[in-house]
Coordinates of C-alpha atoms and ligand atoms in Angstrom, one line a residue:
X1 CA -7.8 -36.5 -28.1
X2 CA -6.3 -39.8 -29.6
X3 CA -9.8 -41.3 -30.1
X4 CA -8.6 -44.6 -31.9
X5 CA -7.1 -45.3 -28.3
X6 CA -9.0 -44.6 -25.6
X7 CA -12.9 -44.7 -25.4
X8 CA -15.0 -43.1 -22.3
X9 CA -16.8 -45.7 -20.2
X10 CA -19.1 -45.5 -17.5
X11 CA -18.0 -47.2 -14.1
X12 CA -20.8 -47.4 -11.7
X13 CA -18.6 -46.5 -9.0
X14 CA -15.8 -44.3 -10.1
X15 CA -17.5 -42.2 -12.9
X16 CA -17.0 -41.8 -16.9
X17 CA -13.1 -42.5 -16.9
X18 CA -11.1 -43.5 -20.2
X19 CA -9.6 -46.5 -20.9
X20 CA -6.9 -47.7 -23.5
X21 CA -9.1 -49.2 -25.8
X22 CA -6.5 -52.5 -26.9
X23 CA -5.8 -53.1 -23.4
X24 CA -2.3 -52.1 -23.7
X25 CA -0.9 -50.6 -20.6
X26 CA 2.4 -49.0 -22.1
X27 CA 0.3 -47.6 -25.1
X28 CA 1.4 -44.0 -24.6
X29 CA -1.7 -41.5 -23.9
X30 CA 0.8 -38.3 -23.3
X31 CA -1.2 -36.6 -26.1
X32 CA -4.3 -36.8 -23.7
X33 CA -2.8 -36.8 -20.7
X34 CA -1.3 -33.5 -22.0
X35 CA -4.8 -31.6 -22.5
X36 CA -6.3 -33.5 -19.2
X37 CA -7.9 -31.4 -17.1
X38 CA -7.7 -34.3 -13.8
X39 CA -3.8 -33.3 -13.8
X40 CA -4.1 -30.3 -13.0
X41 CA -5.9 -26.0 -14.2
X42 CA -3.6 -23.1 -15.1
X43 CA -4.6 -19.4 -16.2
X44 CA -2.0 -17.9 -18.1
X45 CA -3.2 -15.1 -15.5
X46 CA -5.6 -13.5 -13.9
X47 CA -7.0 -10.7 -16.1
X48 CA -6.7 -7.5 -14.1
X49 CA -9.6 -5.8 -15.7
X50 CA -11.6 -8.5 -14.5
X51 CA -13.5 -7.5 -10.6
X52 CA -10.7 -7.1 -8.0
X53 CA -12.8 -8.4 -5.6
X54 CA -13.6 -11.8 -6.7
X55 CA -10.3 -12.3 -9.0
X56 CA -8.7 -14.9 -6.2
X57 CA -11.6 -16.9 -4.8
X58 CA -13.4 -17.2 -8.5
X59 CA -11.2 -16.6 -11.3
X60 CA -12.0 -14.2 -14.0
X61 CA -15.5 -12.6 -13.3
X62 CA -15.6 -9.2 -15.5
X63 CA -19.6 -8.9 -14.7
X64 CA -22.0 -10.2 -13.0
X65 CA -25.9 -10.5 -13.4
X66 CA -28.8 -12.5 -12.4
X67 CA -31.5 -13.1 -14.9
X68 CA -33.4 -16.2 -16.6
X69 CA -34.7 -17.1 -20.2
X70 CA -37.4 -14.9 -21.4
X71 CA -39.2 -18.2 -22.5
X72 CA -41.6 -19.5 -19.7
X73 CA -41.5 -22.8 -20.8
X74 CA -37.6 -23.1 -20.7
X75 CA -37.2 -21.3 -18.0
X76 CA -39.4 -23.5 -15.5
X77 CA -38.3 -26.8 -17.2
X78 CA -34.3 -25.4 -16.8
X79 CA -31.8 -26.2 -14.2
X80 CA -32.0 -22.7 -12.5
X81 CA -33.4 -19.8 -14.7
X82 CA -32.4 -21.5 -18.2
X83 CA -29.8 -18.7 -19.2
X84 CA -27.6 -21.9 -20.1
X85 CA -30.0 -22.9 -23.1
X86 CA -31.7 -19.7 -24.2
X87 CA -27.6 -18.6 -24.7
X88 CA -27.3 -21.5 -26.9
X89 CA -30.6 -21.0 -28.7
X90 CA -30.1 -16.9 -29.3
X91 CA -26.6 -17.7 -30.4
X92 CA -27.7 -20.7 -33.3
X93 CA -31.0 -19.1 -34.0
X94 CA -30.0 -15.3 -34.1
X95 CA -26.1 -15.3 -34.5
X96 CA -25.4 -18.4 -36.9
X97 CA -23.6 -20.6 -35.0
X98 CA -24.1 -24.3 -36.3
X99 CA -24.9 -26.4 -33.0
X100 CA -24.8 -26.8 -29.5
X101 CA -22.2 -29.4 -27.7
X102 CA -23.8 -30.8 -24.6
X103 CA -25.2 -34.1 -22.9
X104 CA -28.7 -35.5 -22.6
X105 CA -30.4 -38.9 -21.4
X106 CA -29.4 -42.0 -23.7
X107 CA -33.1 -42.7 -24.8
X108 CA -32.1 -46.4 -24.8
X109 CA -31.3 -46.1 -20.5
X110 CA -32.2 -42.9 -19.1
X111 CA -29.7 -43.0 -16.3
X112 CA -26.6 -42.7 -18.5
X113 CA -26.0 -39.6 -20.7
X114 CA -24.2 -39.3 -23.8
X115 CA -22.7 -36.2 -25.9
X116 CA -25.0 -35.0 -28.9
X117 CA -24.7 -31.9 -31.2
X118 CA -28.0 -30.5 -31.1
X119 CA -28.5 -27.8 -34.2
X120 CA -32.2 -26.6 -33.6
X121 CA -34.4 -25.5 -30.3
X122 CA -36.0 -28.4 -30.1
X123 CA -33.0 -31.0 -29.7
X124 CA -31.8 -28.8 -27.2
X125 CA -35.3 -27.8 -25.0
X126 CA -35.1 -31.8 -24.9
X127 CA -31.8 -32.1 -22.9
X128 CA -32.5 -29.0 -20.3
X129 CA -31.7 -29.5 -17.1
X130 CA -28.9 -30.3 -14.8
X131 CA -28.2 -33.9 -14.8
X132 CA -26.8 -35.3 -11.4
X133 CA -24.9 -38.3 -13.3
X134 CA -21.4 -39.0 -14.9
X135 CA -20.8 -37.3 -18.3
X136 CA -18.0 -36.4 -20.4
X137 CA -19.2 -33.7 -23.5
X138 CA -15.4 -33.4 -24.3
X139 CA -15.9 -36.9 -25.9
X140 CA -18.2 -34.9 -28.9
X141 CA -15.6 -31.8 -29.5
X142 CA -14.6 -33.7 -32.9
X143 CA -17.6 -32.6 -33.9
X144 CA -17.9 -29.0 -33.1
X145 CA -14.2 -29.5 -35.4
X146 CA -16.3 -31.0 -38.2
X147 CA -18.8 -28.5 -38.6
X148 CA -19.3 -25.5 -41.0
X149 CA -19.2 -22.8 -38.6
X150 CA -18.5 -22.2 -34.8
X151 CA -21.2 -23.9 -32.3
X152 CA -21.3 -23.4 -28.5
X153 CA -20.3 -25.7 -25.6
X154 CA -22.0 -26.3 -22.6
X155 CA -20.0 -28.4 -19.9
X156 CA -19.1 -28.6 -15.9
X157 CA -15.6 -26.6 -15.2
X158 CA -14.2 -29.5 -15.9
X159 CA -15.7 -30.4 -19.4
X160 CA -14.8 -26.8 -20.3
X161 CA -11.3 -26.5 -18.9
X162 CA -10.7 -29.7 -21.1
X163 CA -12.0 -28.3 -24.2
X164 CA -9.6 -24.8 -23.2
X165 CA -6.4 -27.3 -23.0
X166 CA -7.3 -28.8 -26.2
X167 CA -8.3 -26.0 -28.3
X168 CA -4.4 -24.9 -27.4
X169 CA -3.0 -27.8 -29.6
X170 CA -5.2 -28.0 -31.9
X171 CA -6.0 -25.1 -34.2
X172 CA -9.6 -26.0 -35.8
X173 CA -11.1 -27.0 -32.8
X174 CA -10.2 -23.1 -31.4
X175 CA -12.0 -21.6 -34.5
X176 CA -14.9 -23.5 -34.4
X177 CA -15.4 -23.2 -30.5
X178 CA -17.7 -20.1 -31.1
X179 CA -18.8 -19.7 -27.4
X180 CA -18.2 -21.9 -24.0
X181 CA -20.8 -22.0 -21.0
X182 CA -20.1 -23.9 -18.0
X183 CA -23.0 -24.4 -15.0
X184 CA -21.2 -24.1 -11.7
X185 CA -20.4 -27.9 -10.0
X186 CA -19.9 -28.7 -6.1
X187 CA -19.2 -32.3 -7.9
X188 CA -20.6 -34.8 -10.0
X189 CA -21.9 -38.0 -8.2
X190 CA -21.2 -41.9 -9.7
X191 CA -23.6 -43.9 -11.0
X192 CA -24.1 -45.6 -7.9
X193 CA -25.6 -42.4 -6.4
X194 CA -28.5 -42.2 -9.1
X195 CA -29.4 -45.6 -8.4
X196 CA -29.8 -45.0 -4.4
X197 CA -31.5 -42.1 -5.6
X198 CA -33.7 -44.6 -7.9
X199 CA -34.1 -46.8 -4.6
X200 CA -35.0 -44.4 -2.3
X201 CA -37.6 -43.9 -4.6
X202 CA -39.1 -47.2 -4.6
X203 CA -36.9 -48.4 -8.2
X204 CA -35.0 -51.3 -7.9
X205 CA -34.7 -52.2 -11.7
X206 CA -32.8 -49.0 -13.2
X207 CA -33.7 -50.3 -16.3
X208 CA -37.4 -50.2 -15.9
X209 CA -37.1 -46.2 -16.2
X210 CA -38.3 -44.5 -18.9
X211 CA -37.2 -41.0 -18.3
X212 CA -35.4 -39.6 -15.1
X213 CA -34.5 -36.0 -14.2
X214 CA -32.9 -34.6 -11.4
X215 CA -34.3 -31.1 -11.3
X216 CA -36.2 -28.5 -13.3
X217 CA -40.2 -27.7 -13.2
X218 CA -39.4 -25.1 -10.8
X219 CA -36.8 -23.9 -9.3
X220 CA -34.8 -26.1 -8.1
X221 CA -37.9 -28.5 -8.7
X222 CA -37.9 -32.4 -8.0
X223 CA -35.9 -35.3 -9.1
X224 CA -38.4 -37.6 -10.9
X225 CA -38.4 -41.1 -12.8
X226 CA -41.2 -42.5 -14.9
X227 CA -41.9 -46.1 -15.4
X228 CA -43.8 -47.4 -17.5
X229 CA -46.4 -50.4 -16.4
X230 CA -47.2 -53.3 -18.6
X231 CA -50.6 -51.9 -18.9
X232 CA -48.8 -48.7 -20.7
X233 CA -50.1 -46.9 -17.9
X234 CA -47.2 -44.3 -16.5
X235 CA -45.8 -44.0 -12.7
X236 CA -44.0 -41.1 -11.8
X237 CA -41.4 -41.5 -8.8
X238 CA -40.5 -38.0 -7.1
X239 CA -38.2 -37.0 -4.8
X240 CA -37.6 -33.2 -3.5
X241 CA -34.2 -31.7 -4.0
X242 CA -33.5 -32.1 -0.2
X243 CA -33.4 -35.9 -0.5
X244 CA -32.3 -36.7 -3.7
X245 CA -28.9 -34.3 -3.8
X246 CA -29.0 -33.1 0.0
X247 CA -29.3 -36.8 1.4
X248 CA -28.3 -39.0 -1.9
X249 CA -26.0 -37.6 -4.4
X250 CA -23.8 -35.5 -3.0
X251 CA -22.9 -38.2 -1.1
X252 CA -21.0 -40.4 -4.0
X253 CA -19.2 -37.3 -5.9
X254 CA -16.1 -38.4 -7.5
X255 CA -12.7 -38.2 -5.2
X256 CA -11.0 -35.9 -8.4
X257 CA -14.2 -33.6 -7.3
X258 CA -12.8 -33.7 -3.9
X259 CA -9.9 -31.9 -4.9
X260 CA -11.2 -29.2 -7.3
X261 CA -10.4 -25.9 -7.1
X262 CA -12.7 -25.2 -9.9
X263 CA -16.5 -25.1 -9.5
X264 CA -17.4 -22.0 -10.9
X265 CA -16.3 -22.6 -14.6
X266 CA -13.6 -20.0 -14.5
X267 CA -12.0 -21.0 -18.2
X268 CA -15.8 -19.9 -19.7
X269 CA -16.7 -17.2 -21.5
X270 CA -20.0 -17.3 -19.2
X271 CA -20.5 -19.8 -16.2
X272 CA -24.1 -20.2 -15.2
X273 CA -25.0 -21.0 -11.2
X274 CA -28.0 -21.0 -8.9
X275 CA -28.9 -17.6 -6.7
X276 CA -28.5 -19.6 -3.2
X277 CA -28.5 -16.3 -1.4
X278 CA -31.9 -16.5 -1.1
X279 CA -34.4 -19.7 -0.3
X280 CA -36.7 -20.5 -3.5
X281 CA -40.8 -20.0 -2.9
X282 CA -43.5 -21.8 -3.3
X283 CA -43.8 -22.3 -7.2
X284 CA -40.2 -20.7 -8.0
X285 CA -39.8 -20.2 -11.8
X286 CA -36.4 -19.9 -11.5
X287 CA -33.2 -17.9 -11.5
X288 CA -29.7 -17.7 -12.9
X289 CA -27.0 -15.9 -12.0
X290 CA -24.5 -14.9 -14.5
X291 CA -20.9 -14.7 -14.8
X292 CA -19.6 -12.9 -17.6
X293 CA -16.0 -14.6 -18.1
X294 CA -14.4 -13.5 -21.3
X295 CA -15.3 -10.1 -24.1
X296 CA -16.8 -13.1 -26.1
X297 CA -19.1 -14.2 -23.2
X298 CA -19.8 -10.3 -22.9
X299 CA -20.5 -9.6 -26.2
X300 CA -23.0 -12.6 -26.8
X301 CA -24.8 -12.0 -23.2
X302 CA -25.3 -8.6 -24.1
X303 CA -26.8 -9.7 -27.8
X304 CA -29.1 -12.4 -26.1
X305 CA -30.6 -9.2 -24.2
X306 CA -31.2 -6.9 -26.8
X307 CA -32.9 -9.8 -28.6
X308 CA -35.0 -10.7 -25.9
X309 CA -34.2 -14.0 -25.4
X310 CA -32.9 -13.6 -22.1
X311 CA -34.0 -10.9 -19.0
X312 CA -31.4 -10.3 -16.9
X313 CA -30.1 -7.4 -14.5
X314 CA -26.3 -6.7 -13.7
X315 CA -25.9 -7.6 -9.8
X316 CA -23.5 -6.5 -7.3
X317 CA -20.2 -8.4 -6.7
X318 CA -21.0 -9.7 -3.6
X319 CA -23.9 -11.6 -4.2
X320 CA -21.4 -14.2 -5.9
X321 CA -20.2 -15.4 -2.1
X322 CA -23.4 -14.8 -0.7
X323 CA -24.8 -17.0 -3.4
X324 CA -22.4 -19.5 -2.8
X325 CA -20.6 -19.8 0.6
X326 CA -19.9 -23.5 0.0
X327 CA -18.2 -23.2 -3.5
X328 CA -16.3 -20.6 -1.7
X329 CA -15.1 -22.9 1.1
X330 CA -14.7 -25.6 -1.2
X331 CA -12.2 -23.7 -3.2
X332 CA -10.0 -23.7 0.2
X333 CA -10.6 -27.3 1.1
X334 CA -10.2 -28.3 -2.4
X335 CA -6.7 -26.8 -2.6
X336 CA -5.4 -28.0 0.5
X337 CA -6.4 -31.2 0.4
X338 CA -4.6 -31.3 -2.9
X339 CA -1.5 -29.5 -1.8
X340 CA -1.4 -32.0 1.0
X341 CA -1.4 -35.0 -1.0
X342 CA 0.9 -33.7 -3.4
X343 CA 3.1 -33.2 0.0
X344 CA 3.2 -36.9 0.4
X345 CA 4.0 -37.6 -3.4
X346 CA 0.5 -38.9 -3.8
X347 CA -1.4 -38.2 -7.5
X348 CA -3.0 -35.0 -7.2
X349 CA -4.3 -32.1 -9.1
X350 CA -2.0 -28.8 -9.6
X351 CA -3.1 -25.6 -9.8
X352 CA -1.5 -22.8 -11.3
X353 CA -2.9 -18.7 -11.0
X354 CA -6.0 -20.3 -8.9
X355 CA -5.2 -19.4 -5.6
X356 CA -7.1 -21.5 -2.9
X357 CA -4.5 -21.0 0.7
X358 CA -5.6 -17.5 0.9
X359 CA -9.4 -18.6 1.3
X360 CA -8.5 -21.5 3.4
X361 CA -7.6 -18.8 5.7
X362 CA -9.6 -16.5 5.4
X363 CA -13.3 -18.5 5.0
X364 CA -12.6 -22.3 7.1
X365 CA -12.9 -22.5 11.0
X366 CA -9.9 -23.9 12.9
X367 CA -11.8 -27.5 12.4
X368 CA -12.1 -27.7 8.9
X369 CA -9.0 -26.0 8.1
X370 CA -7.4 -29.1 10.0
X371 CA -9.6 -31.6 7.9
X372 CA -8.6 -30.3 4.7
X373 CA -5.0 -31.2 6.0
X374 CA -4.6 -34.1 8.1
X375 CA -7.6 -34.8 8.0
X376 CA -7.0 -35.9 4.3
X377 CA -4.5 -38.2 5.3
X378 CA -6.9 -40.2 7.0
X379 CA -8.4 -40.7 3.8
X380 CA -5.5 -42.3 1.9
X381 CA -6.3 -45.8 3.3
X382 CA -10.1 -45.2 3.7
X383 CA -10.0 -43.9 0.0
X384 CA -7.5 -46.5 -1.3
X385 CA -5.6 -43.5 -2.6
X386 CA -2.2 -45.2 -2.9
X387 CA -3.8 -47.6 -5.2
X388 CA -5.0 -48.3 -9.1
X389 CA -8.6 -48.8 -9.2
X390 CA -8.8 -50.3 -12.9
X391 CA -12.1 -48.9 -14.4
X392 CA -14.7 -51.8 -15.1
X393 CA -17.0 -51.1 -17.9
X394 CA -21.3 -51.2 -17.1
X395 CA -21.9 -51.9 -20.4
X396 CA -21.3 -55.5 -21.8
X397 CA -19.3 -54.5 -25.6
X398 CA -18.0 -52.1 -24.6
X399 CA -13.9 -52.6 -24.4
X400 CA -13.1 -54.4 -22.1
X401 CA -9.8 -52.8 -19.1
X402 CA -6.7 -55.0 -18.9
X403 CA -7.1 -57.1 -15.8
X404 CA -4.3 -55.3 -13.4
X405 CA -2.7 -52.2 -14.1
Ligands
FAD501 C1 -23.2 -32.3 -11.3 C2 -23.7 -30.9 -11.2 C3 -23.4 -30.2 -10.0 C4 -23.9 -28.8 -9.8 N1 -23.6 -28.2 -8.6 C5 -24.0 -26.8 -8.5 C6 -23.7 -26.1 -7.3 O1 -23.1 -26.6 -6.4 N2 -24.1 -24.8 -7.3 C7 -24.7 -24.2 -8.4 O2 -25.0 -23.0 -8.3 N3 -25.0 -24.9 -9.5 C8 -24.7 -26.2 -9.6 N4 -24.9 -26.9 -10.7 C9 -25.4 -26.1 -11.9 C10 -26.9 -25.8 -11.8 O3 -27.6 -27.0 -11.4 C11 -27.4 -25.4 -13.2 O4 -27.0 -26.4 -14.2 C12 -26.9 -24.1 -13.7 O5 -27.4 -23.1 -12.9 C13 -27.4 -23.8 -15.1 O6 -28.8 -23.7 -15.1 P1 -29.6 -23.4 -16.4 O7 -31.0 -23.3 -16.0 O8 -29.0 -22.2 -17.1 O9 -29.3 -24.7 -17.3 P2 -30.2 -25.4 -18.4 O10 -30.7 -24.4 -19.3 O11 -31.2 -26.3 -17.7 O12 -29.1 -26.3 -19.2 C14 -28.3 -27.2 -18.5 C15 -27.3 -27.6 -19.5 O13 -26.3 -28.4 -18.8 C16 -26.0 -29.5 -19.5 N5 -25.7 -30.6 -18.4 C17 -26.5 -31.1 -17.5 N6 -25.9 -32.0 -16.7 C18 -24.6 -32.0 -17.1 C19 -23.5 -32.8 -16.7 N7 -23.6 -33.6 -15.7 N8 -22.3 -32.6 -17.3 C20 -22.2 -31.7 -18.3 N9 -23.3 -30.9 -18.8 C21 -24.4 -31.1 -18.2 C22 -27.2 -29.9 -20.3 O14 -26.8 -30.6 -21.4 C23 -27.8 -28.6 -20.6 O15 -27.3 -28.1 -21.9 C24 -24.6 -28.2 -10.9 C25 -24.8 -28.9 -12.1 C26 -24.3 -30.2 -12.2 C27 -24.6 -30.9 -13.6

């Protein structure tokens, strides 16, 4: 939306985040504002043929199944089991979509991504993966609008709900939007995070990297840099999951990520998470579980089957919260802390058919049902909540923010 006026930058503290592109404060951005999915996530409703039992906590769910890409190769280089890609693949290659809208490493600095349109397997084997990094895929939807025929999108919750809001006003971008896939999120971590990460793993030049992922080869595999030597010799920097998201990451996710009652992609047609309910072995391949959000994302999963580019088994309901007791909780915590803020006429989210004060009840102990509430107002100063933070470009060229705001 309104791309001659605001660009995406990357803030090594606060995330991706848009900025007027002249400088001019009072430019009005009401068009984008309008599709934003920061301000706030609405269903229409909640589809009642969708599974009664999970229609509150996690939105539209009308199956569920746990399977992984019947390619070995993608599956063990994949975030979880690699349903995410081999969907994408079986719907270009077997169903005539044109392309794929995702994010990969900039080749240019590994530790930023950018938005590409990949149209064959190989483009898109080369960006598998989750990456724990800012990232904004909306910022590529004009072309998915540009192409001959309908491509896929693969996005956060957030990244998806976006594309949702904007395929609402704009009527090319809804017929070309051929399928939507979102991986699950507990939050994406600033730049800042990937370069403790780097640190911790002995890299004080981010620049020196030549290629960094955060997980895959295995599930849920290793975070590892390379660098290359002067001698053109390679080193390759690892760090196990436990440290680099358990100890690292998760520790700088954004504040809007804080108050997300979305991390399960519910505005999909499929969402894509790890199986948590169980702890991975030794030399874990990897697994996916599925969520089948929309007849579309039915439709397609059950074509990717029959093909064979995807095995996968329909799981009981319950394996959704057992797989993921903290996206549950966070749904409460998420909600309240919003609702609290809004309370004290304090920017925050609003949500809309996405109930979170029922599981705030039911799922959070007496303690952290009092720090999603006033425990959140301890955070305004702490947080700076009440104030602007004016987003400051990493990259030199790149337009530069007005001074204040
Ligand atoms: C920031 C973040 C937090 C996550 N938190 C959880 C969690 O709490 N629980 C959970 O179950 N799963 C979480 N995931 C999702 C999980 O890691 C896997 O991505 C998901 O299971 C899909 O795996 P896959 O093997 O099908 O994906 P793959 O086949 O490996 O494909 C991954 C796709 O995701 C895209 N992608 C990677 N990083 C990003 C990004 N930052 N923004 C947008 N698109 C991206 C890639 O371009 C690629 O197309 C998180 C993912 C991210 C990026």
């Amino acid at each position: 939306m309104q791309p001659d006026d605001i660009v995406m930058i990357d803030d090594v503290d606060q995330g991706r985040r848009p900025i007027v592109t002249d400088g001019d404060e009072k430019q009005s951005t009401s068009e984008a504002l309008a599709v934003c999915p920061g301000v706030g996530l609405a269903h229409d409703s909640l589809p009642t043929d969708s599974i009664d039992e999970l229609r509150s906590t996690w939105g539209p769910v009308l199956e569920l199944w746990e399977g992984h890409a019947a390619d070995d190769w993608l599956r063990f280089e994949a975030s979880s089991g690699g349903v995410s890609s081999a969907l994408a693949i079986h719907a270009i290659e077997d169903r005539g979509l044109a392309g794929l809208l995702h994010i990969r490493s900039r080749p240019d600095r590994a530790y930023l991504n950018e938005t590409v349109l990949s149209r064959s397997r190989a483009e898109i084997l080369s960006a598998v993966g989750s990456r724990y990094a800012p990232a904004s895929p909306c910022d590529g939807l004009h072309l998915v609008e540009a192409a001959d025929s309908p491509s896929v999108m693969i996005g956060k919750p957030c990244d998806i709900a976006g594309a949702q809001n904007a395929r609402r006003v704009r009527p090319e971008l809804d017929e070309k939007l051929g399928l939507t896939i979102a991986v699950f999120c507990a939050g994406t971590p600033t730049l800042r995070g990937t370069f403790e990460m780097l640190e911790a793993m002995g890299i004080t030049d981010p620049d020196t990297i030549e290629s960094l992922r955060y997980r895959g080869h295995g599930w849920p595999g290793q975070a590892t840099a390379t660098v290359r030597r002067p001698d053109g010799e390679v080193d390759v920097h690892s760090l196990t999951y436990e440290q680099s998201w358990g100890e690292i990451l998760q520790r700088h996710r954004q504040w809007r990520c804080y108050v997300c009652a979305d991390h399960t992609g519910e505005f999909a047609d499929i969402a894509v998470g790890d199986p948590w309910y169980r702890p991975p072995s030794v030399e874990e391949p990897g697994r996916s579980l599925i969520l089948v959000r929309s007849e579309r994302g039915r439709e397609m999963l059950r074509s990717a089957i029959r093909a064979g580019a995807i095995v996968a088994v329909p799981v009981d309901p319950a394996r959704l919260p057992d797989a993921q007791p903290w996206l549950e909780r966070v749904r409460g915590e998420a909600g309240a802390r919003a609702a609290t803020l809004r309370l004290l006429r304090i920017p925050a989210p609003v949500y809309r058919n996405m109930p979170y004060w029922s599981v705030w009840r039911r799922v959070l102990p007496l303690r952290d049902k009092l720090r999603s509430t006033f425990g959140t107002i301890r955070r305004i100063p702490r947080k700076r909540l009440l104030q602007r933070h004016p987003a400051r470009p990493l990259e030199p060229g790149r337009p530069a923010p007005p001074e204040e705001r």
